Amino acid sequence: MTKICVKNCNFTIIFSLFLLILPIMSHPQTKKCSVLDAGPVTSTISLISFLEQVQETALNTFGPNNFDPKLYIDFSLKSNLSITQQAFAKLSRAQNGAVSADELRKFIQDYFNGAGDDLIYVKPADFVAEPNGFLPKVKNSEVRAWALQVHALWKNLSREASPDVKKHPELHTLLPIPEPCVIPGSRFREVYYWDSYWVIRGLLASHMHKTATAIVTNLIYFVEKYGYVLNGARAYYTNRSQPPLLSSMIHEIYQRTGDKNLIKKALPALLKEHEFWNSGIHKVTIHDSKGGSHNLSRYYAMWNKPRPESSTTDKETASTLSDAADKQKLYREVASTAESGWDFSTRWMRNSSDLTTLTTTTILPVDLNAYVLKMELDIAYFAKVAGENNIAAQFLKASQSREKAFNSIFWNEKMSQWLDCWITCKDDQTWEASHQNQHLFASNFVPLWIKPFDSEKVMKSLASSGLVRPYGIATSLTNSGQQWDYPNGWAPMQHIIIEALAKSGSKEAYLMAEDIAIRWIRTNYASYKTTGEMHEKYNVDKCGDIGGGGEYIAQTGFGWTNGVVLALLEEFGWPQDRKLDC
């Protein structure tokens, strides 16, 4: 057993390096904590490795301007891989690996289908232009007209896998899913895990229960096949998950439909997903100063290579590192940060200006453990509905244990927030939980979404934190150039915090929630009015300003942004006399 010493967190951690690895993640473990990249790596398909070569050749040929590496990894083959590889090998190359632009374009046209061509537009079966009872609290005609336009975007974002994906899976990186889905939009051409929660919230506001249930069916399929919900429906995403919100999706659907069959179908998958996040590489056991034992979860991707969808980008990031082992470790951290959904942010970095200092696998995240707590509460509830009283009792007990950890491990009384705790490796036999991360992040307030806890204290802390900006909640207060930092605001964080305040039971907190919702809706509308698009993220300091930073240009569509706007309008409405413009 490897002991973790403590300086400031006031607890002792025993972190076993003989982790119980799930069968799908079998890998020999190391006794030395300094060898941080000792975890499992999932196998991948030959097509992905080949497409990474095409991706790199395209970068060398076309240059970095407007280059999106994901485009090339999403191609599907027109003929078998061997034939395509032979044709690729015959391309004449310059010394840097580039080929002539015309020759490469012709090769791509001759041998590949376009990215996204293996997904088919499909009109949702339950879509109507104006659903009965749509947003009854919205009295303003301008807002209602805009909301109906946002509602109509569900048609544009609805897809299903083409029959060829099931017939010839070896030609595709897209995974065959059993039901239609709703995609985020733009470069995100496939269904994604945590995006789907807010897509579903919007679909429920649009009275599209069948479409919402179909999305959940796809995610359950992933659990049944892989043991966990994948980051997204691509073969290159099988090495990691995303924030675990499947139980929350099911809970929301059940509250609207009362569909007990969905509960019974989902329960085995949720038990399997809970095991994934609470065993092996994701599990950390902590013993506090009073002798209490807490099992907590962390992000840890099953990968230590460049992410295929960002292979050229990751290689460039790692180019400053000379040691191969250091590069592998960085690639593990990069993929684990992608698993967190916050890719990328100074939240995960030792040095806020250096992405190579990512250390996500040695951080105990507040939000992840809040989502797992929510999963435990949901499973206890679902088990009771399904008549599985023993399971209900087991998970109620598990939730109570994790709730204690929030008070013991994450809570910071002085700040009245829950803080991530960073764990660092001191030497070959000792870990050290050096400190809680006292920087301000929107994630510090996520536990309030799960349970009220001390909502008055937390509300006042949020109000004075500086995170509440003129047009929403900033992800952080550090302007690093990373997309999950200031001045960007993201729809899921707005919704989590707004809903947490609204349901806390305090009138003052509800009014604060409504105020933040109004700010966020106004900037969404201002941007839509100017661009005709809903965007992935926004600058919360400037009304209507699109968010920036990160690895790719701003994306439109956009699944979770649409869902949050509709969910907020459903909750708070919009009076006839309330101004919509900034």
XYZ file of N, CA and C in Angstrom, residues 83-285:
609
model
N -6.509 -1.696 -49.835
C -6.457 -1.023 -51.133
C -6.168 0.460 -50.949
N -6.835 1.067 -49.958
C -6.660 2.496 -49.694
C -5.236 2.794 -49.236
N -4.697 1.948 -48.392
C -3.317 2.130 -47.917
C -2.319 2.027 -49.063
N -2.550 1.096 -49.963
C -1.647 0.942 -51.109
C -1.654 2.191 -51.977
N -2.827 2.748 -52.216
C -2.926 3.974 -53.020
C -2.255 5.145 -52.303
N -2.416 5.201 -50.993
C -1.800 6.270 -50.196
C -0.280 6.181 -50.258
N 0.249 4.950 -50.211
C 1.702 4.756 -50.236
C 2.311 5.184 -51.561
N 1.523 5.190 -52.632
C 2.031 5.544 -53.961
C 2.070 7.054 -54.204
N 1.484 7.836 -53.295
C 1.515 9.293 -53.463
C 2.954 9.790 -53.379
N 3.333 10.672 -54.299
C 4.691 11.231 -54.271
C 4.784 12.287 -53.176
N 5.855 12.230 -52.399
C 5.984 13.074 -51.213
C 7.229 13.938 -51.258
N 7.096 15.127 -50.672
C 8.260 15.974 -50.435
C 8.969 15.477 -49.183
N 10.091 16.096 -48.863
C 10.891 15.637 -47.719
C 10.129 15.750 -46.403
N 9.239 16.746 -46.273
C 8.492 16.938 -45.021
C 7.236 16.077 -44.939
N 7.044 15.198 -45.923
C 5.883 14.316 -45.912
C 4.685 14.850 -46.652
N 4.800 16.078 -47.169
C 3.681 16.674 -47.896
C 3.589 16.080 -49.298
N 2.381 16.089 -49.829
C 2.172 15.767 -51.243
C 1.560 17.005 -51.882
N 1.466 17.004 -53.185
C 0.853 18.173 -53.814
C -0.606 18.268 -53.387
N -1.079 19.496 -53.226
C -2.442 19.693 -52.734
C -3.465 19.054 -53.669
N -3.250 19.208 -54.977
C -4.199 18.634 -55.938
C -4.218 17.110 -55.845
N -3.020 16.506 -55.698
C -2.940 15.054 -55.630
C -3.618 14.523 -54.374
N -3.416 15.218 -53.246
C -4.033 14.762 -51.997
C -5.547 14.933 -52.050
N -6.007 16.043 -52.622
C -7.455 16.238 -52.748
C -8.081 15.137 -53.601
N -7.401 14.784 -54.691
C -7.931 13.730 -55.562
C -7.948 12.384 -54.840
N -6.882 12.103 -54.090
C -6.844 10.860 -53.330
C -8.002 10.796 -52.330
N -8.220 11.880 -51.607
C -9.308 11.920 -50.620
C -10.657 11.737 -51.307
N -10.839 12.391 -52.436
C -12.106 12.285 -53.155
C -12.336 10.864 -53.680
N -11.261 10.229 -54.143
C -11.394 8.904 -54.744
C -11.611 7.792 -53.714
N -11.034 7.955 -52.518
C -10.993 6.826 -51.584
C -11.809 7.017 -50.304
N -12.319 8.223 -50.085
C -13.039 8.469 -48.834
C -14.405 9.071 -49.089
N -15.336 8.752 -48.208
C -16.572 9.515 -48.081
C -16.320 10.654 -47.111
N -17.082 11.708 -47.234
C -16.865 12.886 -46.399
C -17.147 12.621 -44.938
N -16.505 13.406 -44.079
C -16.773 13.318 -42.641
C -18.248 13.612 -42.395
N -18.898 12.721 -41.716
C -20.318 12.900 -41.438
C -21.237 12.271 -42.458
N -20.669 11.783 -43.576
C -21.523 11.156 -44.595
C -22.109 9.833 -44.132
N -21.515 9.244 -43.085
C -22.056 7.984 -42.577
C -23.158 8.194 -41.546
N -23.560 9.457 -41.383
C -24.733 9.787 -40.572
C -25.805 10.360 -41.489
N -27.035 9.972 -41.270
C -28.141 10.370 -42.140
C -29.058 11.323 -41.384
N -29.446 12.396 -42.042
C -30.463 13.273 -41.463
C -31.760 12.485 -41.308
N -32.393 12.636 -40.160
C -33.671 11.957 -39.940
C -34.581 12.900 -39.150
N -35.791 13.053 -39.597
C -36.733 13.910 -38.872
C -37.220 13.171 -37.639
N -37.098 13.784 -36.464
C -37.578 13.107 -35.251
C -39.070 12.794 -35.358
N -39.419 11.598 -34.948
C -40.799 11.135 -35.090
C -41.778 11.980 -34.287
N -41.287 12.584 -33.184
C -42.197 13.337 -32.303
C -42.022 14.843 -32.441
N -41.385 15.291 -33.533
C -41.233 16.741 -33.733
C -42.487 17.325 -34.371
N -42.981 18.404 -33.772
C -44.014 19.235 -34.403
C -43.548 20.681 -34.314
N -43.980 21.490 -35.257
C -43.463 22.857 -35.355
C -43.743 23.679 -34.101
N -44.914 23.479 -33.498
C -45.244 24.190 -32.255
C -45.999 23.223 -31.340
N -45.300 22.597 -30.403
C -45.937 21.600 -29.537
C -47.022 22.229 -28.655
N -48.047 21.454 -28.364
C -49.067 21.904 -27.418
C -48.428 22.133 -26.052
N -48.739 23.257 -25.439
C -48.214 23.555 -24.115
C -46.740 23.922 -24.103
N -46.222 24.391 -25.224
C -44.805 24.738 -25.330
C -44.516 26.027 -24.566
N -43.634 25.944 -23.587
C -43.147 27.087 -22.795
C -44.288 28.011 -22.354
N -45.188 27.521 -21.516
C -46.367 28.313 -21.138
C -46.056 29.600 -20.389
N -44.879 29.684 -19.760
C -44.540 30.896 -19.005
C -43.951 32.000 -19.886
N -43.696 31.697 -21.152
C -43.139 32.705 -22.070
C -44.298 33.496 -22.678
N -44.443 34.738 -22.242
C -45.550 35.590 -22.692
C -45.123 36.582 -23.767
N -43.832 36.841 -23.869
C -43.305 37.813 -24.823
C -43.269 37.170 -26.221
N -43.903 37.818 -27.195
C -44.039 37.226 -28.535
C -42.685 37.104 -29.241
N -41.783 38.056 -29.003
C -40.466 37.997 -29.635
C -39.657 36.811 -29.104
N -39.732 36.602 -27.799
C -39.022 35.482 -27.189
C -39.629 34.154 -27.650
N -40.952 34.103 -27.730
C -41.603 32.863 -28.166
C -41.208 32.524 -29.603
N -41.161 33.531 -30.472
C -40.776 33.290 -31.867
C -39.354 32.742 -31.949
N -38.458 33.318 -31.147
C -37.067 32.840 -31.132
C -36.983 31.425 -30.550
N -37.723 31.183 -29.481
C -37.705 29.859 -28.852
C -38.182 28.793 -29.826
N -39.160 29.116 -30.661
C -39.628 28.156 -31.659
C -38.564 27.898 -32.726
N -37.763 28.914 -33.029
C -36.643 28.706 -33.955
C -35.584 27.794 -33.343
N -35.321 27.988 -32.041
C -34.380 27.097 -31.349
C -34.943 25.678 -31.303
N -36.214 25.572 -30.992
C -36.893 24.269 -30.989
C -36.755 23.580 -32.346
N -36.863 24.346 -33.430
C -36.787 23.778 -34.778
C -35.400 23.213 -35.081
N -34.385 23.639 -34.334
C -33.028 23.142 -34.560
C -32.901 21.653 -34.238
N -33.821 21.102 -33.439
C -33.756 19.661 -33.173
C -33.855 18.872 -34.472
N -34.622 19.391 -35.437
C -34.698 18.728 -36.750
C -33.330 18.723 -37.434
N -32.660 19.863 -37.395
C -31.366 19.997 -38.086
C -30.292 19.120 -37.468
N -30.396 18.849 -36.162
C -29.342 18.135 -35.439
C -29.649 16.653 -35.238
N -30.729 16.191 -35.807
C -31.139 14.794 -35.624
C -30.486 13.909 -36.694
N -29.880 12.818 -36.241
C -29.167 11.913 -37.144
C -29.429 10.451 -36.750
N -29.120 9.560 -37.692
C -29.000 8.141 -37.387
C -27.845 7.573 -38.204
N -27.263 6.511 -37.726
C -26.152 5.891 -38.446
C -26.662 5.290 -39.749
N -25.892 5.460 -40.816
C -26.288 4.887 -42.110
C -26.245 3.364 -42.021
N -27.036 2.674 -42.840
C -27.025 1.202 -42.821
C -25.633 0.620 -43.061
N -24.783 1.333 -43.823
C -23.456 0.809 -44.131
C -22.571 0.712 -42.893
N -22.838 1.545 -41.889
C -22.041 1.493 -40.655
C -22.233 0.147 -39.969
N -23.439 -0.344 -39.973
C -23.713 -1.666 -39.379
C -23.258 -2.795 -40.300
N -23.394 -2.585 -41.615
C -23.061 -3.624 -42.576
C -21.552 -3.783 -42.737
N -20.822 -2.636 -42.737
C -19.363 -2.653 -42.927
C -18.683 -1.779 -41.873
N -18.728 -2.177 -40.609
C -18.156 -1.337 -39.546
C -16.661 -1.090 -39.719
N -15.965 -1.977 -40.436
C -14.523 -1.840 -40.611
C -14.147 -0.639 -41.486
N -15.128 -0.068 -42.187
C -14.876 1.082 -43.059
C -15.104 2.411 -42.355
N -15.518 2.369 -41.088
C -15.974 3.573 -40.405
C -15.324 3.721 -39.026
N -15.071 4.972 -38.630
C -14.764 5.224 -37.218
C -16.046 5.469 -36.430
N -17.127 5.823 -37.120
C -18.426 5.949 -36.457
C -18.874 4.589 -35.953
N -19.401 4.552 -34.743
C -19.903 3.308 -34.173
C -21.393 3.158 -34.480
N -21.832 1.952 -34.777
C -23.258 1.751 -35.043
C -24.057 1.899 -33.749
N -25.031 2.773 -33.769
C -25.904 2.941 -32.606
C -27.309 2.521 -33.005
N -28.081 1.984 -32.074
C -29.366 1.377 -32.449
C -30.474 2.361 -32.772
N -30.382 3.594 -32.238
C -31.483 4.540 -32.373
C -30.989 5.865 -32.952
N -31.901 6.696 -33.454
C -31.506 8.046 -33.860
C -30.961 8.828 -32.665
N -30.233 9.892 -32.966
C -29.631 10.697 -31.894
C -29.719 12.171 -32.260
N -29.351 13.011 -31.326
C -29.210 14.450 -31.572
C -27.753 14.802 -31.310
N -27.097 15.383 -32.306
C -25.675 15.703 -32.198
C -25.497 17.134 -31.697
N -24.321 17.475 -31.164
C -24.078 18.865 -30.773
C -24.089 19.814 -31.962
N -23.383 19.444 -33.066
C -23.353 20.281 -34.255
C -21.939 20.560 -34.731
N -21.813 21.052 -35.953
C -20.546 21.407 -36.595
C -19.595 20.212 -36.599
N -18.397 20.367 -36.051
C -17.406 19.281 -36.090
C -17.801 18.101 -35.197
N -18.731 18.325 -34.305
C -19.192 17.256 -33.411
C -20.386 16.560 -34.070
N -20.063 15.610 -34.946
C -21.029 15.009 -35.869
C -21.751 13.811 -35.288
N -21.365 13.371 -34.109
C -21.882 12.143 -33.507
C -22.467 12.472 -32.135
N -23.153 11.500 -31.549
C -23.715 11.728 -30.222
C -22.579 11.779 -29.199
N -22.697 12.658 -28.213
C -21.722 12.803 -27.130
C -22.408 12.561 -25.792
N -21.573 12.128 -24.824
C -22.157 11.697 -23.552
C -22.767 12.856 -22.777
N -21.930 13.701 -22.170
C -22.545 14.640 -21.223
C -23.329 15.736 -21.919
N -23.012 16.038 -23.188
C -23.854 16.960 -23.961
C -25.306 16.509 -23.945
N -25.490 15.178 -23.993
C -26.832 14.630 -24.159
C -27.758 14.958 -22.994
N -27.196 15.189 -21.804
C -28.078 15.537 -20.685
C -28.837 16.824 -20.993
N -28.123 17.857 -21.472
C -28.782 19.143 -21.719
C -29.563 19.132 -23.018
N -29.159 18.320 -23.974
C -30.001 18.094 -25.148
C -31.343 17.527 -24.704
N -31.295 16.545 -23.823
C -32.526 15.915 -23.333
C -33.378 16.904 -22.549
N -32.763 17.750 -21.740
C -33.555 18.758 -21.013
C -34.313 19.655 -21.994
N -33.655 20.009 -23.091
C -34.329 20.816 -24.105
C -35.393 20.040 -24.850
N -35.113 18.786 -25.164
C -36.111 17.952 -25.845
C -37.361 17.772 -24.986
N -37.169 17.650 -23.681
C -38.322 17.510 -22.795
C -39.134 18.802 -22.757
N -38.451 19.947 -22.796
C -39.170 21.228 -22.885
C -39.929 21.319 -24.210
N -39.414 20.639 -25.238
C -40.054 20.607 -26.552
C -41.065 19.470 -26.680
N -41.309 18.756 -25.564
C -42.268 17.645 -25.529
C -41.875 16.518 -26.489
N -40.570 16.302 -26.644
C -40.072 15.262 -27.557
C -39.524 14.102 -26.732
N -40.431 13.398 -26.056
C -40.046 12.354 -25.116
C -39.446 11.139 -25.826
N -39.969 10.801 -27.010
C -39.448 9.638 -27.735
C -38.005 9.864 -28.178
N -37.730 11.054 -28.669
C -36.366 11.365 -29.102
C -35.412 11.343 -27.917
N -35.846 11.881 -26.786
C -35.023 11.864 -25.579
C -34.728 10.431 -25.143
N -35.751 9.579 -25.179
C -35.580 8.184 -24.765
C -34.651 7.440 -25.722
N -34.709 7.761 -27.010
C -33.833 7.122 -27.994
C -32.361 7.437 -27.700
N -32.077 8.657 -27.285
C -30.698 9.026 -26.938
C -30.214 8.172 -25.773
N -31.038 8.051 -24.743
C -30.682 7.236 -23.583
C -30.473 5.774 -23.991
N -31.305 5.281 -24.893
C -31.154 3.897 -25.376
C -29.779 3.687 -26.004
N -29.304 4.665 -26.766
C -27.963 4.577 -27.355
C -26.876 4.526 -26.290
N -27.026 5.326 -25.247
C -26.008 5.370 -24.192
C -26.022 4.078 -23.372
N -27.203 3.537 -23.135
C -27.299 2.236 -22.453
C -26.622 1.155 -23.296
N -26.800 1.234 -24.603
C -26.143 0.284 -25.518
C -24.620 0.317 -25.328
N -24.054 1.510 -25.168
C -22.608 1.614 -24.940
C -22.204 0.905 -23.646
N -22.988 1.108 -22.593
C -22.669 0.461 -21.315
C -22.725 -1.054 -21.466
N -23.737 -1.532 -22.140
C -23.877 -2.977 -22.325
C -22.728 -3.562 -23.145
N -22.232 -2.803 -24.106
C -21.176 -3.300 -24.996
C -19.774 -3.094 -24.425
N -19.536 -1.918 -23.799
C -18.187 -1.557 -23.380
C -18.002 -1.532 -21.859
N -19.082 -1.488 -21.121
C -18.992 -1.410 -19.667
C -19.092 -0.002 -19.137
N -19.206 0.975 -20.015
C -19.309 2.383 -19.625
C -19.825 3.158 -20.834
N -20.286 4.379 -20.601
C -20.720 5.230 -21.706
C -19.484 5.884 -22.311
N -19.340 5.766 -23.616
C -18.190 6.362 -24.281
C -18.315 7.886 -24.321
N -17.176 8.545 -24.446
C -17.125 9.987 -24.666
C -18.057 10.372 -25.828
N -17.997 9.600 -26.905
C -18.839 9.842 -28.065
C -18.883 8.594 -28.926
N -19.716 8.625 -29.965
C -19.975 7.420 -30.765
C -18.949 7.233 -31.876
N -17.680 7.210 -31.502
C -16.592 6.960 -32.445
C -15.653 5.913 -31.860
N -15.017 5.145 -32.750
C -14.093 4.102 -32.301
C -12.922 4.686 -31.530
N -12.545 5.926 -31.823
C -11.422 6.541 -31.105
C -11.817 7.093 -29.742
N -13.085 6.984 -29.378
C -13.536 7.424 -28.048
C -13.718 6.244 -27.081
N -13.371 5.046 -27.494
C -13.591 3.895 -26.619
C -12.625 3.854 -25.446
N -11.636 4.745 -25.417
C -10.648 4.741 -24.332
C -11.031 5.640 -23.164
N -12.186 6.263 -23.215
C -12.561 7.161 -22.116
C -14.075 7.382 -22.104
N -14.544 7.876 -20.955
C -15.950 8.230 -20.814
C -16.051 9.760 -20.753
N -17.089 10.260 -20.126
C -17.280 11.687 -19.859
C -18.067 11.803 -18.562
N -18.267 13.026 -18.059
C -19.017 13.166 -16.798
C -20.284 12.317 -16.790
N -20.439 11.456 -15.777
C -21.488 10.418 -15.792
C -22.864 10.950 -15.410
N -23.636 11.297 -16.420
C -24.952 11.888 -16.204
C -26.088 11.033 -16.772
N -25.803 9.768 -17.082
C -26.842 8.899 -17.636
C -28.018 8.760 -16.685
N -27.748 8.548 -15.409
C -28.857 8.380 -14.456
C -29.693 9.654 -14.370
N -29.035 10.804 -14.491
C -29.764 12.079 -14.449
C -30.671 12.233 -15.657
N -30.207 11.783 -16.823
C -31.050 11.818 -18.022
C -32.294 10.955 -17.820
N -32.073 9.753 -17.312
C -33.178 8.817 -17.108
C -34.163 9.369 -16.082
N -33.626 9.985 -15.028
C -34.474 10.578 -13.990
C -35.380 11.654 -14.581
N -34.812 12.517 -15.422
C -35.610 13.595 -16.016
C -36.710 13.034 -16.924
N -36.361 12.025 -17.712
C -37.365 11.428 -18.601
C -38.465 10.756 -17.785
N -38.065 10.039 -16.739
C -39.053 9.336 -15.913
C -40.005 10.313 -15.228
N -39.498 11.451 -14.803
C -40.346 12.452 -14.153
C -41.435 12.957 -15.093
N -41.144 12.954 -16.403
C -42.125 13.436 -17.389
C -43.055 12.322 -17.875
N -42.516 11.113 -17.973
C -43.278 10.051 -18.648
C -43.786 8.967 -17.716
N -43.142 8.802 -16.554
C -43.507 7.700 -15.665
C -43.243 6.333 -16.274
N -42.297 6.260 -17.192
C -42.011 5.021 -17.926
C -41.182 4.067 -17.064
N -41.849 3.139 -16.386
C -41.158 2.183 -15.520
C -40.338 1.171 -16.312
N -40.746 0.919 -17.537
C -39.971 -0.003 -18.369
C -38.574 0.546 -18.647
N -38.487 1.864 -18.817
C -37.179 2.496 -19.005
C -36.316 2.299 -17.764
N -36.920 2.444 -16.600
C -36.186 2.262 -15.343
C -35.653 0.828 -15.249
N -36.503 -0.134 -15.542
C -36.087 -1.544 -15.438
C -35.009 -1.883 -16.459
N -35.118 -1.306 -17.647
C -34.121 -1.543 -18.685
C -32.780 -0.902 -18.315
N -32.850 0.273 -17.697
C -31.638 1.045 -17.430
C -30.891 0.590 -16.186
N -31.580 0.014 -15.224
C -30.967 -0.264 -13.923
C -29.706 -1.136 -14.025
N -29.707 -2.239 -14.770
C -28.467 -3.026 -14.872
C -27.304 -2.227 -15.472
N -27.596 -1.382 -16.458
C -26.552 -0.560 -17.071
C -26.003 0.455 -16.075
N -26.871 1.027 -15.266
C -26.420 2.015 -14.276
C -25.564 1.355 -13.203
N -25.899 0.140 -12.821
C -25.066 -0.584 -11.854
C -23.674 -0.830 -12.440
N -23.632 -1.153 -13.719
C -22.354 -1.397 -14.391
C -21.549 -0.102 -14.504
N -22.232 0.996 -14.826
C -21.526 2.276 -14.934
C -21.000 2.718 -13.573
N -21.778 2.510 -12.530
C -21.317 2.870 -11.195
C -20.054 2.087 -10.842
N -20.017 0.823 -11.194
C -18.833 0.001 -10.942
C -17.617 0.564 -11.688
N -17.828 1.018 -12.901
C -16.739 1.590 -13.701
C -16.090 2.774 -12.992
N -16.898 3.638 -12.414
C -16.383 4.853 -11.778
C -15.919 4.617 -10.339
N -16.160 3.421 -9.815
C -15.853 3.167 -8.403
C -14.996 1.924 -8.199
N -14.191 1.606 -9.189
C -13.257 0.497 -9.071
C -12.057 0.787 -9.970
N -11.023 -0.026 -9.816
C -9.868 0.069 -10.697
C -9.254 1.448 -10.744
N -8.949 1.889 -11.947
C -8.205 3.135 -12.140
C -8.954 4.383 -11.698
N -10.272 4.323 -11.610
C -11.042 5.516 -11.251
C -11.248 5.679 -9.743
N -10.910 4.662 -8.982
C -11.215 4.677 -7.549
C -10.019 5.128 -6.718
N -10.276 6.024 -5.777
C -9.286 6.464 -4.789
C -9.926 6.335 -3.408
N -9.242 5.670 -2.480
C -9.749 5.517 -1.118
C -9.005 6.472 -0.191
